């Protein structure tokens, strides 16, 4: 009787764990796809239009960052490194956002896309999220809110199993293994 009870108990626990894992995989997949769509929409006008990459919208953004509040030690980087190479940086930003979006939507190279997403969010925060000197600590967090939320999503994709559900990656891996064999 004892063995039957413990076997039944462990079977039920295992079923609940599998159900919880499936729900978590679904939740992180939905979040991954949502963030990917967001980045795809942001990249679409930059990649398929010429204003951002060729006609000065990127430079205008950088100049706005310099006027409105980049971290003080970031100002020379923006002024002396980014602005002189604005066209290259604009193309890197546009196609980087596109690749991040596609990687997340299709669940391919999600961790790589997440690393680049975190770097992009960090650069945007440092370029445009300085609340000014001598402000309360909470204002730094408030100024970073629009980037830190996405950085948190990317961190979850790095740590979690973001490709466990609704991902093309397992199919690609299986296809490459079959081709190698």
Tab-separated table of N, CA and C in Angstrom:
chain	number	residue	atom	x	y	z
A	1	UNK	N	0.822	-1.196	0.000
A	1	UNK	CA	0.000	0.000	0.000
A	1	UNK	C	0.869	1.264	0.000
A	2	UNK	N	1.926	1.252	0.810
A	2	UNK	CA	2.819	2.403	0.902
A	2	UNK	C	3.464	2.699	-0.461
A	3	UNK	N	3.911	1.639	-1.134
A	3	UNK	CA	4.550	1.824	-2.444
A	3	UNK	C	3.571	2.395	-3.462
A	4	UNK	N	2.343	1.934	-3.442
A	4	UNK	CA	1.351	2.437	-4.377
A	4	UNK	C	1.078	3.918	-4.121
A	5	UNK	N	1.001	4.289	-2.846
A	5	UNK	CA	0.729	5.691	-2.505
A	5	UNK	C	1.887	6.589	-2.935
A	6	UNK	N	3.113	6.180	-2.637
A	6	UNK	CA	4.260	7.005	-3.020
A	6	UNK	C	4.418	7.053	-4.536
A	7	UNK	N	4.175	5.948	-5.210
A	7	UNK	CA	4.263	5.943	-6.675
A	7	UNK	C	3.213	6.882	-7.259
A	8	UNK	N	1.995	6.812	-6.720
A	8	UNK	CA	0.932	7.697	-7.191
A	8	UNK	C	1.303	9.162	-6.917
A	9	UNK	N	1.806	9.436	-5.722
A	9	UNK	CA	2.196	10.798	-5.347
A	9	UNK	C	3.262	11.335	-6.303
A	10	UNK	N	4.315	10.574	-6.536
A	10	UNK	CA	5.392	11.025	-7.418
A	10	UNK	C	4.922	11.157	-8.869
A	11	UNK	N	4.004	10.329	-9.293
A	11	UNK	CA	3.443	10.451	-10.640
A	11	UNK	C	2.674	11.762	-10.764
A	12	UNK	N	1.888	12.089	-9.752
A	12	UNK	CA	1.129	13.338	-9.773
A	12	UNK	C	2.059	14.558	-9.731
A	13	UNK	N	3.093	14.494	-8.916
A	13	UNK	CA	4.060	15.594	-8.841
A	13	UNK	C	4.750	15.779	-10.196
A	14	UNK	N	5.115	14.678	-10.815
A	14	UNK	CA	5.784	14.745	-12.114
A	14	UNK	C	4.856	15.345	-13.177
A	15	UNK	N	3.584	14.971	-13.152
A	15	UNK	CA	2.626	15.532	-14.107
A	15	UNK	C	2.476	17.033	-13.899
A	16	UNK	N	2.400	17.470	-12.642
A	16	UNK	CA	2.270	18.901	-12.357
A	16	UNK	C	3.511	19.659	-12.803
A	17	UNK	N	4.683	19.062	-12.601
A	17	UNK	CA	5.915	19.715	-13.030
A	17	UNK	C	5.957	19.829	-14.551
A	18	UNK	N	5.522	18.792	-15.245
A	18	UNK	CA	5.498	18.839	-16.705
A	18	UNK	C	4.519	19.899	-17.188
A	19	UNK	N	3.369	19.995	-16.535
A	19	UNK	CA	2.385	21.008	-16.910
A	19	UNK	C	2.937	22.407	-16.666
A	20	UNK	N	3.589	22.613	-15.518
A	20	UNK	CA	4.179	23.919	-15.208
A	20	UNK	C	5.281	24.255	-16.208
A	21	UNK	N	6.099	23.284	-16.559
A	21	UNK	CA	7.168	23.516	-17.532
A	21	UNK	C	6.573	23.883	-18.891
A	22	UNK	N	5.508	23.222	-19.282
A	22	UNK	CA	4.865	23.524	-20.564
A	22	UNK	C	4.273	24.932	-20.547
A	23	UNK	N	3.661	25.328	-19.436
A	23	UNK	CA	3.111	26.686	-19.335
A	23	UNK	C	4.217	27.724	-19.360
A	24	UNK	N	5.319	27.456	-18.662
A	24	UNK	CA	6.449	28.388	-18.672
A	24	UNK	C	7.059	28.498	-20.065
A	25	UNK	N	7.187	27.376	-20.759
A	25	UNK	CA	7.722	27.395	-22.121
A	25	UNK	C	6.813	28.195	-23.040
A	26	UNK	N	5.509	28.056	-22.860
A	26	UNK	CA	4.563	28.824	-23.672
A	26	UNK	C	4.676	30.315	-23.362
A	27	UNK	N	4.779	30.654	-22.078
A	27	UNK	CA	4.865	32.066	-21.682
A	27	UNK	C	6.131	32.720	-22.228
A	28	UNK	N	7.266	32.053	-22.111
A	28	UNK	CA	8.504	32.667	-22.592
A	28	UNK	C	8.524	32.714	-24.124
A	29	UNK	N	7.877	31.747	-24.776
A	29	UNK	CA	7.780	31.788	-26.236
A	29	UNK	C	6.913	32.962	-26.685
A	30	UNK	N	5.804	33.181	-26.015
A	30	UNK	CA	4.950	34.324	-26.346
A	30	UNK	C	5.690	35.642	-26.139
A	31	UNK	N	6.411	35.751	-25.024
A	31	UNK	CA	7.196	36.958	-24.756
A	31	UNK	C	8.285	37.136	-25.810
A	32	UNK	N	8.956	36.052	-26.156
A	32	UNK	CA	10.019	36.089	-27.173
A	32	UNK	C	9.465	36.585	-28.509
A	33	UNK	N	8.320	36.052	-28.914
A	33	UNK	CA	7.727	36.437	-30.188
A	33	UNK	C	7.239	37.884	-30.145
A	34	UNK	N	6.638	38.304	-29.037
A	34	UNK	CA	6.179	39.685	-28.899
A	34	UNK	C	7.340	40.658	-29.009
A	35	UNK	N	8.417	40.403	-28.281
A	35	UNK	CA	9.592	41.284	-28.339
A	35	UNK	C	10.187	41.263	-29.749
A	36	UNK	N	10.209	40.100	-30.375
A	36	UNK	CA	10.707	40.002	-31.742
A	36	UNK	C	9.883	40.826	-32.715
A	37	UNK	N	8.562	40.787	-32.590
A	37	UNK	CA	7.696	41.585	-33.460
A	37	UNK	C	7.950	43.073	-33.228
A	38	UNK	N	8.117	43.446	-31.975
A	38	UNK	CA	8.396	44.844	-31.650
A	38	UNK	C	9.673	45.302	-32.345
A	39	UNK	N	10.728	44.490	-32.273
A	39	UNK	CA	11.989	44.859	-32.908
A	39	UNK	C	11.883	44.828	-34.430
A	40	UNK	N	11.099	43.921	-34.947
A	40	UNK	CA	10.892	43.861	-36.396
A	40	UNK	C	10.187	45.127	-36.883
A	41	UNK	N	9.202	45.592	-36.144
A	41	UNK	CA	8.497	46.826	-36.506
A	41	UNK	C	9.449	48.015	-36.428
A	42	UNK	N	10.276	48.070	-35.369
A	42	UNK	CA	11.240	49.160	-35.252
A	42	UNK	C	12.257	49.142	-36.383
A	43	UNK	N	12.656	47.972	-36.805
A	43	UNK	CA	13.674	47.857	-37.848
A	43	UNK	C	13.110	48.101	-39.232
A	44	UNK	N	11.833	47.828	-39.418
A	44	UNK	CA	11.230	47.881	-40.753
A	44	UNK	C	11.417	49.244	-41.407
A	45	UNK	N	11.099	50.321	-40.717
A	45	UNK	CA	11.215	51.636	-41.362
A	45	UNK	C	12.678	52.034	-41.534
A	46	UNK	N	13.545	51.515	-40.680
A	46	UNK	CA	14.965	51.848	-40.796
A	46	UNK	C	15.619	51.111	-41.959
A	47	UNK	N	15.239	49.868	-42.162
A	47	UNK	CA	15.855	49.054	-43.210
A	47	UNK	C	15.250	49.360	-44.574
A	48	UNK	N	13.930	49.456	-44.658
A	48	UNK	CA	13.267	49.619	-45.947
A	48	UNK	C	13.056	51.071	-46.348
A	49	UNK	N	13.281	51.985	-45.426
A	49	UNK	CA	13.272	53.406	-45.756
A	49	UNK	C	14.716	53.902	-45.787
A	50	UNK	N	14.924	55.085	-46.298
A	50	UNK	CA	16.297	55.587	-46.376
A	50	UNK	C	16.564	56.733	-45.411
A	51	UNK	N	15.540	57.204	-44.729
A	51	UNK	CA	15.710	58.342	-43.828
A	51	UNK	C	16.668	58.064	-42.685
A	52	UNK	N	16.525	56.934	-42.059
A	52	UNK	CA	17.352	56.617	-40.889
A	52	UNK	C	18.805	56.379	-41.283
A	53	UNK	N	19.020	55.604	-42.335
A	53	UNK	CA	20.382	55.200	-42.683
A	53	UNK	C	21.090	56.184	-43.596
A	54	UNK	N	20.382	56.793	-44.537
A	54	UNK	CA	21.049	57.606	-45.555
A	54	UNK	C	20.757	59.102	-45.485
A	55	UNK	N	19.676	59.485	-44.828
A	55	UNK	CA	19.280	60.895	-44.875
A	55	UNK	C	19.257	61.583	-43.512
A	56	UNK	N	20.067	61.132	-42.583
A	56	UNK	CA	20.333	61.902	-41.383
A	56	UNK	C	19.482	61.682	-40.155
A	57	UNK	N	18.510	60.791	-40.184
A	57	UNK	CA	17.697	60.588	-38.983
A	57	UNK	C	18.514	60.010	-37.829
A	58	UNK	N	19.450	59.143	-38.140
A	58	UNK	CA	20.299	58.582	-37.085
A	58	UNK	C	21.143	59.681	-36.453
A	59	UNK	N	21.785	60.510	-37.294
A	59	UNK	CA	22.597	61.608	-36.771
A	59	UNK	C	21.756	62.558	-35.926
A	60	UNK	N	20.540	62.816	-36.383
A	60	UNK	CA	19.625	63.680	-35.642
A	60	UNK	C	19.324	63.087	-34.259
A	61	UNK	N	19.143	61.791	-34.202
A	61	UNK	CA	18.908	61.124	-32.917
A	61	UNK	C	20.108	61.275	-31.998
A	62	UNK	N	21.291	61.077	-32.539
A	62	UNK	CA	22.507	61.188	-31.716
A	62	UNK	C	22.671	62.617	-31.211
A	63	UNK	N	22.432	63.591	-32.057
A	63	UNK	CA	22.528	64.992	-31.618
A	63	UNK	C	21.480	65.290	-30.541
A	64	UNK	N	20.305	64.705	-30.671
A	64	UNK	CA	19.283	64.848	-29.640
A	64	UNK	C	19.723	64.236	-28.325
A	65	UNK	N	20.379	63.066	-28.399
A	65	UNK	CA	20.910	62.450	-27.181
A	65	UNK	C	21.926	63.373	-26.520
A	66	UNK	N	22.788	63.984	-27.330
A	66	UNK	CA	23.818	64.871	-26.792
A	66	UNK	C	23.201	66.107	-26.137
A	67	UNK	N	22.125	66.629	-26.693
A	67	UNK	CA	21.482	67.809	-26.126
A	67	UNK	C	20.629	67.483	-24.907
A	68	UNK	N	19.958	66.338	-24.928
A	68	UNK	CA	18.970	66.057	-23.902
A	68	UNK	C	19.469	65.248	-22.730
A	69	UNK	N	20.585	64.558	-22.849
A	69	UNK	CA	21.031	63.875	-21.658
A	69	UNK	C	21.685	62.530	-21.810
A	70	UNK	N	22.865	62.526	-22.360
A	70	UNK	CA	23.668	61.313	-22.323
A	70	UNK	C	24.495	61.338	-21.043
A	71	UNK	N	24.893	60.178	-20.578
A	71	UNK	CA	25.790	60.141	-19.431
A	71	UNK	C	27.063	60.908	-19.802
A	72	UNK	N	27.621	61.700	-18.884
A	72	UNK	CA	28.744	62.581	-19.227
A	72	UNK	C	29.927	61.863	-19.879
A	73	UNK	N	30.252	60.679	-19.418
A	73	UNK	CA	31.386	59.974	-20.013
A	73	UNK	C	31.038	59.348	-21.353
A	74	UNK	N	29.743	59.321	-21.705
A	74	UNK	CA	29.305	58.784	-22.990
A	74	UNK	C	29.331	59.863	-24.079
A	75	UNK	N	29.306	61.126	-23.692
A	75	UNK	CA	29.269	62.238	-24.646
A	75	UNK	C	30.456	62.203	-25.608
A	76	UNK	N	31.706	62.047	-25.138
A	76	UNK	CA	32.819	61.997	-26.104
A	76	UNK	C	32.727	60.803	-27.062
A	77	UNK	N	32.184	59.698	-26.602
A	77	UNK	CA	32.032	58.525	-27.473
A	77	UNK	C	31.026	58.831	-28.575
A	78	UNK	N	29.908	59.438	-28.192
A	78	UNK	CA	28.897	59.792	-29.186
A	78	UNK	C	29.426	60.836	-30.169
A	79	UNK	N	30.109	61.833	-29.639
A	79	UNK	CA	30.577	62.940	-30.467
A	79	UNK	C	31.771	62.545	-31.347
A	80	UNK	N	32.713	61.778	-30.796
A	80	UNK	CA	33.970	61.517	-31.502
A	80	UNK	C	34.035	60.159	-32.190
A	81	UNK	N	33.150	59.237	-31.834
A	81	UNK	CA	33.193	57.911	-32.446
A	81	UNK	C	31.935	57.619	-33.275
A	82	UNK	N	30.780	57.874	-32.697
A	82	UNK	CA	29.529	57.530	-33.374
A	82	UNK	C	29.193	58.531	-34.484
A	83	UNK	N	29.194	59.820	-34.198
A	83	UNK	CA	28.822	60.808	-35.209
A	83	UNK	C	29.732	60.798	-36.442
A	84	UNK	N	31.063	60.686	-36.300
A	84	UNK	CA	31.889	60.636	-37.517
A	84	UNK	C	31.632	59.393	-38.370
A	85	UNK	N	31.118	58.340	-37.761
A	85	UNK	CA	30.823	57.097	-38.481
A	85	UNK	C	29.318	56.812	-38.440
A	86	UNK	N	28.539	57.862	-38.563
A	86	UNK	CA	27.095	57.756	-38.358
A	86	UNK	C	26.423	56.819	-39.359
A	87	UNK	N	26.831	56.859	-40.605
A	87	UNK	CA	26.165	56.025	-41.609
A	87	UNK	C	26.399	54.541	-41.317
A	88	UNK	N	27.622	54.176	-40.974
A	88	UNK	CA	27.928	52.779	-40.637
A	88	UNK	C	27.140	52.364	-39.396
A	89	UNK	N	27.132	53.228	-38.380
A	89	UNK	CA	26.400	52.921	-37.144
A	89	UNK	C	24.897	52.822	-37.399
A	90	UNK	N	24.382	53.647	-38.305
A	90	UNK	CA	22.947	53.594	-38.633
A	90	UNK	C	22.606	52.256	-39.285
A	91	UNK	N	23.445	51.809	-40.221
A	91	UNK	CA	23.191	50.517	-40.860
A	91	UNK	C	23.327	49.376	-39.856
A	92	UNK	N	24.333	49.447	-38.978
A	92	UNK	CA	24.494	48.409	-37.955
A	92	UNK	C	23.280	48.362	-37.033
A	93	UNK	N	22.777	49.527	-36.656
A	93	UNK	CA	21.600	49.586	-35.785
A	93	UNK	C	20.369	49.029	-36.491
A	94	UNK	N	20.126	49.463	-37.709
A	94	UNK	CA	18.931	49.038	-38.443
A	94	UNK	C	18.931	47.536	-38.689
A	95	UNK	N	20.030	47.025	-39.229
A	95	UNK	CA	20.069	45.593	-39.534
A	95	UNK	C	20.246	44.750	-38.269
A	96	UNK	N	20.863	45.323	-37.239
A	96	UNK	CA	20.937	44.628	-35.959
A	96	UNK	C	19.563	44.428	-35.357
A	97	UNK	N	18.741	45.479	-35.380
A	97	UNK	CA	17.366	45.354	-34.884
A	97	UNK	C	16.577	44.340	-35.712
A	98	UNK	N	16.784	44.352	-37.027
A	98	UNK	CA	16.097	43.397	-37.889
A	98	UNK	C	16.496	41.963	-37.538
A	99	UNK	N	17.785	41.721	-37.372
A	99	UNK	CA	18.247	40.370	-37.045
A	99	UNK	C	17.800	39.936	-35.655
A	100	UNK	N	17.805	40.863	-34.702
A	100	UNK	CA	17.300	40.542	-33.365
A	100	UNK	C	15.829	40.148	-33.463
A	101	UNK	N	15.047	40.931	-34.180
A	101	UNK	CA	13.621	40.639	-34.324
A	101	UNK	C	13.362	39.299	-34.990
A	102	UNK	N	14.055	39.035	-36.096
A	102	UNK	CA	13.858	37.761	-36.794
A	102	UNK	C	14.323	36.581	-35.945
A	103	UNK	N	15.461	36.739	-35.264
A	103	UNK	CA	15.958	35.665	-34.401
A	103	UNK	C	14.971	35.315	-33.301
A	104	UNK	N	14.359	36.345	-32.708
A	104	UNK	CA	13.400	36.094	-31.635
A	104	UNK	C	12.088	35.525	-32.163
A	105	UNK	N	11.600	36.041	-33.262
A	105	UNK	CA	10.330	35.546	-33.802
A	105	UNK	C	10.438	34.076	-34.174
A	106	UNK	N	11.511	33.709	-34.870
A	106	UNK	CA	11.665	32.329	-35.323
A	106	UNK	C	12.347	31.431	-34.300
A	107	UNK	N	12.858	32.008	-33.217
A	107	UNK	CA	13.505	31.196	-32.189
A	107	UNK	C	14.813	30.592	-32.662
A	108	UNK	N	15.572	31.354	-33.430
A	108	UNK	CA	16.854	30.892	-33.953
A	108	UNK	C	17.943	31.806	-33.391
A	109	UNK	N	18.962	31.212	-32.820
A	109	UNK	CA	20.061	31.976	-32.213
A	109	UNK	C	19.521	33.003	-31.208
A	110	UNK	N	18.579	32.562	-30.411
A	110	UNK	CA	17.911	33.451	-29.462
A	110	UNK	C	18.884	34.020	-28.443
A	111	UNK	N	19.803	33.226	-27.967
A	111	UNK	CA	20.768	33.737	-26.987
A	111	UNK	C	21.694	34.776	-27.611
A	112	UNK	N	22.124	34.547	-28.830
A	112	UNK	CA	22.966	35.528	-29.520
A	112	UNK	C	22.186	36.818	-29.726
A	113	UNK	N	20.954	36.708	-30.189
A	113	UNK	CA	20.100	37.884	-30.380
A	113	UNK	C	19.895	38.611	-29.054
A	114	UNK	N	19.774	37.865	-27.969
A	114	UNK	CA	19.560	38.469	-26.658
A	114	UNK	C	20.788	39.221	-26.172
A	115	UNK	N	21.963	38.686	-26.425
A	115	UNK	CA	23.189	39.393	-26.045
A	115	UNK	C	23.269	40.727	-26.785
A	116	UNK	N	23.019	40.699	-28.098
A	116	UNK	CA	23.049	41.938	-28.866
A	116	UNK	C	21.918	42.876	-28.443
A	117	UNK	N	20.778	42.326	-28.076
A	117	UNK	CA	19.683	43.149	-27.582
A	117	UNK	C	20.039	43.849	-26.287
A	118	UNK	N	20.692	43.141	-25.381
A	118	UNK	CA	21.120	43.755	-24.112
A	118	UNK	C	22.138	44.848	-24.383
A	119	UNK	N	23.080	44.598	-25.266
A	119	UNK	CA	24.092	45.613	-25.605
A	119	UNK	C	23.415	46.852	-26.195
A	120	UNK	N	22.469	46.640	-27.112
A	120	UNK	CA	21.753	47.768	-27.720
A	120	UNK	C	20.980	48.559	-26.663
A	121	UNK	N	20.289	47.860	-25.780
A	121	UNK	CA	19.523	48.553	-24.739
A	121	UNK	C	20.448	49.325	-23.796
A	122	UNK	N	21.583	48.738	-23.470
A	122	UNK	CA	22.556	49.418	-22.606
A	122	UNK	C	23.092	50.676	-23.280
A	123	UNK	N	23.426	50.582	-24.555
A	123	UNK	CA	23.921	51.749	-25.281
A	123	UNK	C	22.861	52.845	-25.371
A	124	UNK	N	21.619	52.468	-25.616
A	124	UNK	CA	20.551	53.465	-25.667
A	124	UNK	C	20.340	54.121	-24.311
A	125	UNK	N	20.387	53.325	-23.260
A	125	UNK	CA	20.214	53.890	-21.911
A	125	UNK	C	21.338	54.869	-21.592
A	126	UNK	N	22.573	54.486	-21.904
A	126	UNK	CA	23.703	55.362	-21.606
A	126	UNK	C	23.714	56.600	-22.497
A	127	UNK	N	23.128	56.488	-23.671
A	127	UNK	CA	23.104	57.617	-24.596
A	127	UNK	C	21.949	58.574	-24.341
A	128	UNK	N	20.844	58.075	-23.826
A	128	UNK	CA	19.662	58.932	-23.721
A	128	UNK	C	18.971	58.875	-22.365
A	129	UNK	N	19.544	58.197	-21.410
A	129	UNK	CA	18.830	58.007	-20.154
A	129	UNK	C	19.456	58.667	-18.942
A	130	UNK	N	20.249	59.710	-19.140
A	130	UNK	CA	20.877	60.382	-17.998
A	130	UNK	C	19.920	61.411	-17.410
A	131	UNK	N	19.500	61.234	-16.155
A	131	UNK	CA	18.529	62.162	-15.575
A	131	UNK	C	19.162	63.462	-15.070
A	132	UNK	N	20.473	63.532	-15.081
A	132	UNK	CA	21.155	64.732	-14.620
A	132	UNK	C	21.919	64.466	-13.331
A	133	UNK	N	22.834	65.367	-13.004
A	133	UNK	CA	23.612	65.184	-11.781
A	133	UNK	C	22.771	65.522	-10.538
A	134	UNK	N	23.150	64.972	-9.453
A	134	UNK	CA	22.562	65.284	-8.144
A	134	UNK	C	21.061	65.009	-8.075
A	135	UNK	N	20.622	63.925	-8.688
A	135	UNK	CA	19.215	63.540	-8.581
A	135	UNK	C	19.113	62.295	-7.705
A	136	UNK	N	17.914	62.009	-7.257
A	136	UNK	CA	17.681	60.839	-6.434
A	136	UNK	C	17.974	59.575	-7.252
A	137	UNK	N	18.382	58.532	-6.534
A	137	UNK	CA	18.755	57.276	-7.188
A	137	UNK	C	17.610	56.702	-8.010
A	138	UNK	N	16.387	56.820	-7.532
A	138	UNK	CA	15.262	56.229	-8.262
A	138	UNK	C	15.067	56.849	-9.634
A	139	UNK	N	15.508	58.094	-9.830
A	139	UNK	CA	15.357	58.737	-11.146
A	139	UNK	C	16.228	58.067	-12.211
A	140	UNK	N	17.359	57.490	-11.803
A	140	UNK	CA	18.187	56.754	-12.757
A	140	UNK	C	17.424	55.534	-13.277
A	141	UNK	N	16.708	54.867	-12.368
A	141	UNK	CA	15.909	53.709	-12.788
A	141	UNK	C	14.718	54.145	-13.636
A	142	UNK	N	14.100	55.250	-13.273
A	142	UNK	CA	12.997	55.770	-14.062
A	142	UNK	C	13.433	56.180	-15.453
A	143	UNK	N	14.623	56.781	-15.553
A	143	UNK	CA	15.138	57.207	-16.860
A	143	UNK	C	15.486	56.019	-17.747
A	144	UNK	N	15.764	54.878	-17.132
A	144	UNK	CA	16.158	53.701	-17.920
A	144	UNK	C	14.992	52.777	-18.214
A	145	UNK	N	13.795	53.139	-17.806
A	145	UNK	CA	12.656	52.225	-17.866
A	145	UNK	C	12.374	51.698	-19.262
A	146	UNK	N	12.403	52.557	-20.274
A	146	UNK	CA	12.046	52.083	-21.607
A	146	UNK	C	13.073	51.110	-22.176
A	147	UNK	N	14.281	51.099	-21.637
A	147	UNK	CA	15.304	50.160	-22.121
A	147	UNK	C	15.496	48.991	-21.162
A	148	UNK	N	15.331	49.239	-19.879
A	148	UNK	CA	15.583	48.171	-18.903
A	148	UNK	C	14.526	47.070	-18.975
A	149	UNK	N	13.315	47.392	-19.378
A	149	UNK	CA	12.285	46.361	-19.512
A	149	UNK	C	12.686	45.380	-20.608
A	150	UNK	N	13.119	45.906	-21.749
A	150	UNK	CA	13.573	45.018	-22.824
A	150	UNK	C	14.847	44.279	-22.431
A	151	UNK	N	15.747	44.948	-21.730
A	151	UNK	CA	16.961	44.265	-21.271
A	151	UNK	C	16.594	43.101	-20.348
A	152	UNK	N	15.579	43.287	-19.510
A	152	UNK	CA	15.106	42.198	-18.652
A	152	UNK	C	14.528	41.045	-19.454
A	153	UNK	N	13.802	41.356	-20.510
A	153	UNK	CA	13.279	40.294	-21.387
A	153	UNK	C	14.432	39.533	-22.025
A	154	UNK	N	15.423	40.262	-22.530
A	154	UNK	CA	16.575	39.601	-23.153
A	154	UNK	C	17.325	38.742	-22.135
A	155	UNK	N	17.429	39.215	-20.899
A	155	UNK	CA	18.087	38.417	-19.853
A	155	UNK	C	17.310	37.127	-19.594
A	156	UNK	N	15.983	37.207	-19.608
A	156	UNK	CA	15.161	36.002	-19.428
A	156	UNK	C	15.381	35.025	-20.574
A	157	UNK	N	15.545	35.534	-21.797
A	157	UNK	CA	15.799	34.657	-22.944
A	157	UNK	C	17.176	34.016	-22.845
A	158	UNK	N	18.120	34.727	-22.246
A	158	UNK	CA	19.464	34.164	-22.048
A	158	UNK	C	19.453	33.036	-21.031
A	159	UNK	N	18.757	33.249	-19.929
A	159	UNK	CA	18.764	32.296	-18.823
A	159	UNK	C	17.800	31.137	-19.068
A	160	UNK	N	16.636	31.442	-19.607
A	160	UNK	CA	15.607	30.423	-19.790
A	160	UNK	C	15.797	29.618	-21.064
A	161	UNK	N	14.839	28.769	-21.289
A	161	UNK	CA	14.830	27.944	-22.498
A	161	UNK	C	13.913	28.607	-23.519
A	162	UNK	N	14.379	29.678	-24.101
A	162	UNK	CA	13.544	30.487	-24.985
A	162	UNK	C	13.201	29.776	-26.289
A	163	UNK	N	13.956	28.758	-26.650
A	163	UNK	CA	13.688	28.033	-27.891
A	163	UNK	C	12.949	26.716	-27.645
A	164	UNK	N	12.411	26.526	-26.418
A	164	UNK	CA	11.740	25.267	-26.083
A	164	UNK	C	10.387	25.114	-26.769
A	165	UNK	N	9.775	26.187	-27.154
A	165	UNK	CA	8.441	26.133	-27.762
A	165	UNK	C	8.394	27.080	-28.942
A	166	UNK	N	7.715	26.682	-29.999
A	166	UNK	CA	7.470	27.492	-31.186
A	166	UNK	C	8.755	28.072	-31.760
A	167	UNK	N	9.723	27.214	-31.941
A	167	UNK	CA	11.023	27.630	-32.439
A	167	UNK	C	11.425	26.787	-33.642
A	168	UNK	N	12.111	27.409	-34.562
A	168	UNK	CA	12.606	26.710	-35.746
A	168	UNK	C	13.947	26.032	-35.448
A	169	UNK	N	14.616	26.446	-34.383
A	169	UNK	CA	15.962	25.950	-34.078
A	169	UNK	C	16.053	24.430	-33.976
A	170	UNK	N	15.141	23.733	-33.274
A	170	UNK	CA	15.260	22.265	-33.228
A	170	UNK	C	15.164	21.617	-34.603
A	171	UNK	N	14.337	22.174	-35.463
A	171	UNK	CA	14.215	21.628	-36.828
A	171	UNK	C	15.507	21.842	-37.618
A	172	UNK	N	16.110	23.000	-37.441
A	172	UNK	CA	17.370	23.278	-38.133
A	172	UNK	C	18.461	22.341	-37.631
A	173	UNK	N	18.513	22.146	-36.306
A	173	UNK	CA	19.518	21.230	-35.735
A	173	UNK	C	19.329	19.805	-36.260
A	174	UNK	N	18.082	19.338	-36.314
A	174	UNK	CA	17.796	17.999	-36.814
A	174	UNK	C	18.182	17.880	-38.283
A	175	UNK	N	17.905	18.900	-39.071
A	175	UNK	CA	18.232	18.896	-40.482
A	175	UNK	C	19.752	18.854	-40.681
A	176	UNK	N	20.503	19.638	-39.891
A	176	UNK	CA	21.972	19.636	-40.046
A	176	UNK	C	22.578	18.313	-39.604
A	177	UNK	N	21.982	17.684	-38.589
A	177	UNK	CA	22.485	16.369	-38.148
A	177	UNK	C	22.237	15.322	-39.238
A	178	UNK	N	21.038	15.364	-39.836
A	178	UNK	CA	20.753	14.421	-40.925
A	178	UNK	C	21.667	14.638	-42.124
A	179	UNK	N	21.958	15.877	-42.430
A	179	UNK	CA	22.840	16.164	-43.580
A	179	UNK	C	24.272	15.729	-43.289
A	180	UNK	N	24.700	15.851	-42.039
A	180	UNK	CA	26.064	15.454	-41.683
A	180	UNK	C	26.232	13.954	-41.669
A	181	UNK	N	25.143	13.237	-41.407
A	181	UNK	CA	25.231	11.765	-41.305
A	181	UNK	C	25.259	11.075	-42.638
